[in-house]
């Protein structure tokens, strides 16, 4: 099983857009500012993002991950579409609960990817949180402010609606990647909110993978918004699965829609983070807590 990635070539990677060299990133940001200006939004550069005069934050990492695969002459057209989508979002009127209820989802994001202050939502695991996402034809509204959520009907209604709509989603593709020594990593892919189905993982296991309540839990990774990967912990194959999922998560995180490099352990609805990344990109595994308990049950480590 191989997972492929792509990074900056021909020079030192940029600190905020590592898919580019420093020189490429400088040209890309300048092209982005021109595109936003042509869409009617003046911006300033701050910590690798563009800030509009209206206070909106325009993240460039996801569009950059697409642009790095294209020639530079294609950047203006790509960035014009990106700026146009944000301009549409900024000029949109108030949201009506009656018209958005079937397009409202809970969206899992890393804290550092939130477009605004985290005022309302759920803590999920590690740095991941669940906030409100509204799916429009050309963009997704991510709502983090308590006032906006109250206008939609309050967090309880929004949360129940968002979870219900996540359960209605299905995978576009599901595959097994066999491991040496037995077992497999199960991977499903889908649309914009696919990885957010982590919040209804029990439903996903049955629907995507035909897995019913794994008795010793499972490893899970959501490295990208359109991917979920799991491995039921059943024996020594968990060791090779962990190694493979660490590599997969690191690679898929670098693609458009990157979510988290970490690997987690899930059992009967409870979830905990089991990997930790160091400053050099290496990963260590924490075999304690719920994960350690499962390994002890299987005789892979000594019990506490």
GROMACS .gro file of C-alpha atoms in nm:
model
  304
    1UNK     CA    1   0.000   0.000   0.000
    2UNK     CA    2   0.156   0.331  -0.105
    3UNK     CA    3   0.051   0.685  -0.029
    4UNK     CA    4   0.202   0.968  -0.233
    5UNK     CA    5   0.254   1.332  -0.144
    6UNK     CA    6   0.400   1.641  -0.303
    7UNK     CA    7   0.583   1.934  -0.153
    8UNK     CA    8   0.793   2.232  -0.254
    9UNK     CA    9   1.070   2.153  -0.500
   10UNK     CA   10   1.375   2.354  -0.597
   11UNK     CA   11   1.408   2.561  -0.281
   12UNK     CA   12   1.321   2.603   0.084
   13UNK     CA   13   0.948   2.551   0.156
   14UNK     CA   14   0.745   2.853   0.261
   15UNK     CA   15   0.653   2.862   0.630
   16UNK     CA   16   0.277   2.901   0.570
   17UNK     CA   17   0.237   2.741   0.225
   18UNK     CA   18   0.491   2.457   0.236
   19UNK     CA   19   0.376   2.314  -0.096
   20UNK     CA   20   0.553   2.616  -0.251
   21UNK     CA   21   0.905   2.749  -0.224
   22UNK     CA   22   0.937   3.090  -0.055
   23UNK     CA   23   0.965   3.258  -0.395
   24UNK     CA   24   0.662   3.074  -0.538
   25UNK     CA   25   0.454   3.154  -0.229
   26UNK     CA   26   0.536   3.524  -0.260
   27UNK     CA   27   0.416   3.527  -0.621
   28UNK     CA   28   0.107   3.322  -0.529
   29UNK     CA   29   0.003   3.560  -0.248
   30UNK     CA   30   0.049   3.860  -0.479
   31UNK     CA   31  -0.169   3.689  -0.742
   32UNK     CA   32  -0.427   3.614  -0.473
   33UNK     CA   33  -0.443   3.976  -0.361
   34UNK     CA   34  -0.493   4.086  -0.722
   35UNK     CA   35  -0.774   3.832  -0.766
   36UNK     CA   36  -0.949   3.948  -0.451
   37UNK     CA   37  -0.914   4.312  -0.554
   38UNK     CA   38  -1.074   4.234  -0.891
   39UNK     CA   39  -1.361   4.067  -0.701
   40UNK     CA   40  -1.413   4.391  -0.507
   41UNK     CA   41  -1.229   4.298  -0.187
   42UNK     CA   42  -0.917   4.476  -0.074
   43UNK     CA   43  -0.700   4.257   0.149
   44UNK     CA   44  -0.390   4.269   0.363
   45UNK     CA   45  -0.150   3.981   0.425
   46UNK     CA   46  -0.116   3.854   0.784
   47UNK     CA   47   0.046   3.527   0.899
   48UNK     CA   48  -0.004   3.357   0.564
   49UNK     CA   49  -0.374   3.446   0.520
   50UNK     CA   50  -0.551   3.737   0.360
   51UNK     CA   51  -0.769   3.963   0.574
   52UNK     CA   52  -1.049   4.155   0.404
   53UNK     CA   53  -1.158   4.501   0.510
   54UNK     CA   54  -1.485   4.340   0.629
   55UNK     CA   55  -1.290   4.126   0.876
   56UNK     CA   56  -1.319   3.796   0.687
   57UNK     CA   57  -1.023   3.559   0.678
   58UNK     CA   58  -0.928   3.414   0.338
   59UNK     CA   59  -0.720   3.100   0.390
   60UNK     CA   60  -0.498   3.015   0.094
   61UNK     CA   61  -0.365   2.671   0.188
   62UNK     CA   62  -0.636   2.464   0.020
   63UNK     CA   63  -0.639   2.658  -0.306
   64UNK     CA   64  -0.258   2.654  -0.297
   65UNK     CA   65  -0.260   2.274  -0.271
   66UNK     CA   66  -0.455   2.269  -0.597
   67UNK     CA   67  -0.247   2.542  -0.760
   68UNK     CA   68   0.083   2.364  -0.696
   69UNK     CA   69  -0.031   2.094  -0.941
   70UNK     CA   70  -0.095   2.356  -1.213
   71UNK     CA   71   0.134   2.587  -1.413
   72UNK     CA   72   0.167   2.940  -1.279
   73UNK     CA   73  -0.016   3.081  -1.579
   74UNK     CA   74  -0.329   2.902  -1.450
   75UNK     CA   75  -0.313   3.067  -1.106
   76UNK     CA   76  -0.510   3.385  -1.193
   77UNK     CA   77  -0.813   3.188  -1.316
   78UNK     CA   78  -0.800   2.952  -1.018
   79UNK     CA   79  -0.771   3.239  -0.770
   80UNK     CA   80  -1.046   3.436  -0.944
   81UNK     CA   81  -1.288   3.148  -0.878
   82UNK     CA   82  -1.170   3.127  -0.515
   83UNK     CA   83  -1.218   3.501  -0.461
   84UNK     CA   84  -1.557   3.492  -0.631
   85UNK     CA   85  -1.684   3.223  -0.395
   86UNK     CA   86  -1.577   3.424  -0.090
   87UNK     CA   87  -1.731   3.741  -0.233
   88UNK     CA   88  -2.062   3.555  -0.276
   89UNK     CA   89  -2.045   3.433   0.083
   90UNK     CA   90  -1.983   3.783   0.219
   91UNK     CA   91  -2.279   3.937   0.035
   92UNK     CA   92  -2.524   3.664   0.134
   93UNK     CA   93  -2.827   3.762   0.341
   94UNK     CA   94  -2.932   3.615   0.679
   95UNK     CA   95  -2.974   3.238   0.697
   96UNK     CA   96  -3.330   3.104   0.727
   97UNK     CA   97  -3.368   2.780   0.931
   98UNK     CA   98  -3.660   2.670   0.714
   99UNK     CA   99  -3.453   2.683   0.396
  100UNK     CA  100  -3.118   2.551   0.523
  101UNK     CA  101  -3.227   2.261   0.747
  102UNK     CA  102  -3.154   2.001   0.479
  103UNK     CA  103  -2.816   2.159   0.400
  104UNK     CA  104  -2.693   2.204   0.755
  105UNK     CA  105  -2.421   1.974   0.891
  106UNK     CA  106  -2.190   1.954   1.185
  107UNK     CA  107  -1.844   2.011   1.041
  108UNK     CA  108  -1.524   1.879   1.200
  109UNK     CA  109  -1.229   2.118   1.176
  110UNK     CA  110  -0.900   2.181   1.349
  111UNK     CA  111  -0.905   2.482   1.579
  112UNK     CA  112  -0.643   2.661   1.371
  113UNK     CA  113  -0.861   2.626   1.059
  114UNK     CA  114  -1.170   2.795   1.206
  115UNK     CA  115  -1.271   3.110   1.017
  116UNK     CA  116  -1.365   3.290   1.338
  117UNK     CA  117  -1.369   3.262   1.718
  118UNK     CA  118  -1.491   2.929   1.856
  119UNK     CA  119  -1.795   3.050   2.048
  120UNK     CA  120  -2.032   2.757   1.997
  121UNK     CA  121  -1.972   2.395   1.902
  122UNK     CA  122  -1.847   2.066   2.045
  123UNK     CA  123  -1.500   1.958   2.147
  124UNK     CA  124  -1.435   1.633   1.957
  125UNK     CA  125  -1.083   1.503   2.027
  126UNK     CA  126  -0.737   1.654   2.028
  127UNK     CA  127  -0.746   1.980   1.831
  128UNK     CA  128  -1.064   1.884   1.646
  129UNK     CA  129  -1.391   2.064   1.711
  130UNK     CA  130  -1.739   2.039   1.558
  131UNK     CA  131  -1.906   2.357   1.433
  132UNK     CA  132  -2.196   2.440   1.203
  133UNK     CA  133  -2.153   2.411   0.827
  134UNK     CA  134  -2.417   2.519   0.575
  135UNK     CA  135  -2.373   2.379   0.224
  136UNK     CA  136  -2.450   2.637  -0.046
  137UNK     CA  137  -2.422   2.572  -0.421
  138UNK     CA  138  -2.081   2.738  -0.453
  139UNK     CA  139  -1.943   2.754  -0.100
  140UNK     CA  140  -1.981   2.628   0.255
  141UNK     CA  141  -2.062   2.867   0.539
  142UNK     CA  142  -1.880   2.771   0.860
  143UNK     CA  143  -2.052   2.931   1.158
  144UNK     CA  144  -1.863   2.975   1.484
  145UNK     CA  145  -2.037   3.272   1.646
  146UNK     CA  146  -2.304   3.209   1.910
  147UNK     CA  147  -2.526   3.492   1.784
  148UNK     CA  148  -2.548   3.343   1.434
  149UNK     CA  149  -2.629   2.995   1.567
  150UNK     CA  150  -2.901   3.138   1.792
  151UNK     CA  151  -3.060   3.302   1.487
  152UNK     CA  152  -3.073   2.959   1.326
  153UNK     CA  153  -3.264   2.812   1.619
  154UNK     CA  154  -3.001   2.750   1.887
  155UNK     CA  155  -2.724   2.498   1.931
  156UNK     CA  156  -2.943   2.205   2.037
  157UNK     CA  157  -3.159   2.222   1.724
  158UNK     CA  158  -2.859   2.288   1.502
  159UNK     CA  159  -2.662   2.000   1.654
  160UNK     CA  160  -2.946   1.749   1.617
  161UNK     CA  161  -3.013   1.862   1.259
  162UNK     CA  162  -2.645   1.851   1.169
  163UNK     CA  163  -2.599   1.499   1.305
  164UNK     CA  164  -2.914   1.376   1.130
  165UNK     CA  165  -2.788   1.509   0.798
  166UNK     CA  166  -2.446   1.350   0.852
  167UNK     CA  167  -2.615   1.012   0.903
  168UNK     CA  168  -2.789   1.056   0.569
  169UNK     CA  169  -2.458   1.089   0.382
  170UNK     CA  170  -2.305   0.787   0.212
  171UNK     CA  171  -1.958   0.704   0.086
  172UNK     CA  172  -1.875   0.754  -0.280
  173UNK     CA  173  -1.614   0.477  -0.262
  174UNK     CA  174  -1.500   0.223   0.001
  175UNK     CA  175  -1.196  -0.005  -0.025
  176UNK     CA  176  -0.984  -0.243   0.181
  177UNK     CA  177  -0.603  -0.229   0.184
  178UNK     CA  178  -0.469  -0.563   0.315
  179UNK     CA  179  -0.183  -0.560   0.564
  180UNK     CA  180   0.106  -0.802   0.576
  181UNK     CA  181   0.031  -1.050   0.853
  182UNK     CA  182  -0.345  -1.013   0.829
  183UNK     CA  183  -0.612  -0.753   0.873
  184UNK     CA  184  -0.674  -0.450   0.656
  185UNK     CA  185  -0.718  -0.076   0.659
  186UNK     CA  186  -1.067   0.019   0.545
  187UNK     CA  187  -1.089   0.352   0.362
  188UNK     CA  188  -1.397   0.536   0.243
  189UNK     CA  189  -1.409   0.864   0.054
  190UNK     CA  190  -1.688   1.105  -0.022
  191UNK     CA  191  -1.789   1.469  -0.036
  192UNK     CA  192  -1.708   1.785   0.156
  193UNK     CA  193  -1.847   1.662   0.490
  194UNK     CA  194  -1.730   1.301   0.462
  195UNK     CA  195  -1.468   1.313   0.740
  196UNK     CA  196  -1.715   1.498   0.961
  197UNK     CA  197  -1.902   1.166   0.976
  198UNK     CA  198  -1.648   1.087   1.246
  199UNK     CA  199  -1.922   1.229   1.471
  200UNK     CA  200  -2.153   0.940   1.371
  201UNK     CA  201  -1.881   0.677   1.332
  202UNK     CA  202  -2.093   0.387   1.455
  203UNK     CA  203  -2.332   0.455   1.166
  204UNK     CA  204  -2.038   0.486   0.923
  205UNK     CA  205  -1.886   0.154   1.028
  206UNK     CA  206  -2.203  -0.034   0.940
  207UNK     CA  207  -2.284   0.160   0.624
  208UNK     CA  208  -1.939   0.201   0.467
  209UNK     CA  209  -1.747  -0.101   0.594
  210UNK     CA  210  -2.005  -0.357   0.714
  211UNK     CA  211  -1.834  -0.355   1.056
  212UNK     CA  212  -2.065  -0.404   1.353
  213UNK     CA  213  -1.942  -0.291   1.697
  214UNK     CA  214  -1.577  -0.408   1.692
  215UNK     CA  215  -1.532  -0.569   2.036
  216UNK     CA  216  -1.185  -0.418   2.096
  217UNK     CA  217  -1.242  -0.087   1.921
  218UNK     CA  218  -1.059   0.047   1.619
  219UNK     CA  219  -0.795   0.288   1.498
  220UNK     CA  220  -0.933   0.576   1.295
  221UNK     CA  221  -0.784   0.858   1.089
  222UNK     CA  222  -0.955   1.154   0.922
  223UNK     CA  223  -0.658   1.322   0.753
  224UNK     CA  224  -0.864   1.495   0.490
  225UNK     CA  225  -1.219   1.627   0.476
  226UNK     CA  226  -1.313   1.363   0.214
  227UNK     CA  227  -1.158   1.054   0.380
  228UNK     CA  228  -1.216   0.818   0.674
  229UNK     CA  229  -0.977   0.527   0.743
  230UNK     CA  230  -1.029   0.261   1.011
  231UNK     CA  231  -0.866  -0.060   1.133
  232UNK     CA  232  -1.044  -0.288   1.383
  233UNK     CA  233  -0.802  -0.375   1.665
  234UNK     CA  234  -0.805  -0.755   1.670
  235UNK     CA  235  -0.443  -0.858   1.732
  236UNK     CA  236  -0.084  -0.796   1.632
  237UNK     CA  237  -0.199  -0.646   1.298
  238UNK     CA  238  -0.274  -0.329   1.496
  239UNK     CA  239   0.101  -0.259   1.501
  240UNK     CA  240   0.144  -0.262   1.123
  241UNK     CA  241  -0.189  -0.080   1.084
  242UNK     CA  242  -0.073   0.198   1.314
  243UNK     CA  243   0.247   0.244   1.115
  244UNK     CA  244   0.060   0.251   0.784
  245UNK     CA  245  -0.206   0.491   0.912
  246UNK     CA  246   0.054   0.732   1.050
  247UNK     CA  247   0.213   0.752   0.706
  248UNK     CA  248  -0.120   0.775   0.526
  249UNK     CA  249  -0.246   1.051   0.755
  250UNK     CA  250   0.071   1.258   0.708
  251UNK     CA  251   0.045   1.230   0.330
  252UNK     CA  252  -0.328   1.290   0.290
  253UNK     CA  253  -0.318   1.589   0.527
  254UNK     CA  254  -0.101   1.772   0.272
  255UNK     CA  255  -0.368   1.748   0.002
  256UNK     CA  256  -0.656   1.995  -0.044
  257UNK     CA  257  -0.892   1.976   0.254
  258UNK     CA  258  -0.628   1.861   0.505
  259UNK     CA  259  -0.778   1.802   0.851
  260UNK     CA  260  -0.535   1.628   1.091
  261UNK     CA  261  -0.221   1.413   1.081
  262UNK     CA  262  -0.313   1.230   1.401
  263UNK     CA  263  -0.447   0.877   1.450
  264UNK     CA  264  -0.722   0.810   1.706
  265UNK     CA  265  -0.875   0.515   1.890
  266UNK     CA  266  -1.253   0.473   1.900
  267UNK     CA  267  -1.458   0.230   2.106
  268UNK     CA  268  -1.835   0.231   2.165
  269UNK     CA  269  -1.862   0.602   2.091
  270UNK     CA  270  -1.564   0.714   2.301
  271UNK     CA  271  -1.261   0.851   2.116
  272UNK     CA  272  -0.907   0.946   2.216
  273UNK     CA  273  -0.593   1.062   2.036
  274UNK     CA  274  -0.314   0.803   2.032
  275UNK     CA  275  -0.041   0.970   1.824
  276UNK     CA  276   0.157   1.283   1.897
  277UNK     CA  277   0.359   1.469   1.635
  278UNK     CA  278   0.690   1.629   1.730
  279UNK     CA  279   0.832   1.949   1.582
  280UNK     CA  280   1.023   1.749   1.319
  281UNK     CA  281   0.711   1.569   1.195
  282UNK     CA  282   0.782   1.239   1.370
  283UNK     CA  283   0.506   1.052   1.551
  284UNK     CA  284   0.497   0.873   1.885
  285UNK     CA  285   0.221   0.636   1.997
  286UNK     CA  286   0.054   0.654   2.339
  287UNK     CA  287  -0.048   0.296   2.428
  288UNK     CA  288  -0.237   0.391   2.745
  289UNK     CA  289  -0.596   0.486   2.814
  290UNK     CA  290  -0.867   0.311   2.614
  291UNK     CA  291  -0.618   0.200   2.348
  292UNK     CA  292  -0.388   0.048   2.609
  293UNK     CA  293  -0.682  -0.131   2.767
  294UNK     CA  294  -0.772  -0.288   2.431
  295UNK     CA  295  -0.413  -0.398   2.370
  296UNK     CA  296  -0.401  -0.553   2.718
  297UNK     CA  297  -0.724  -0.742   2.654
  298UNK     CA  298  -0.563  -0.894   2.346
  299UNK     CA  299  -0.244  -0.982   2.535
  300UNK     CA  300  -0.030  -0.745   2.330
  301UNK     CA  301   0.088  -0.549   2.634
  302UNK     CA  302   0.073  -0.611   3.007
  303UNK     CA  303  -0.236  -0.477   3.177
  304UNK     CA  304  -0.219  -0.191   3.423
   0.00000   0.00000   0.00000
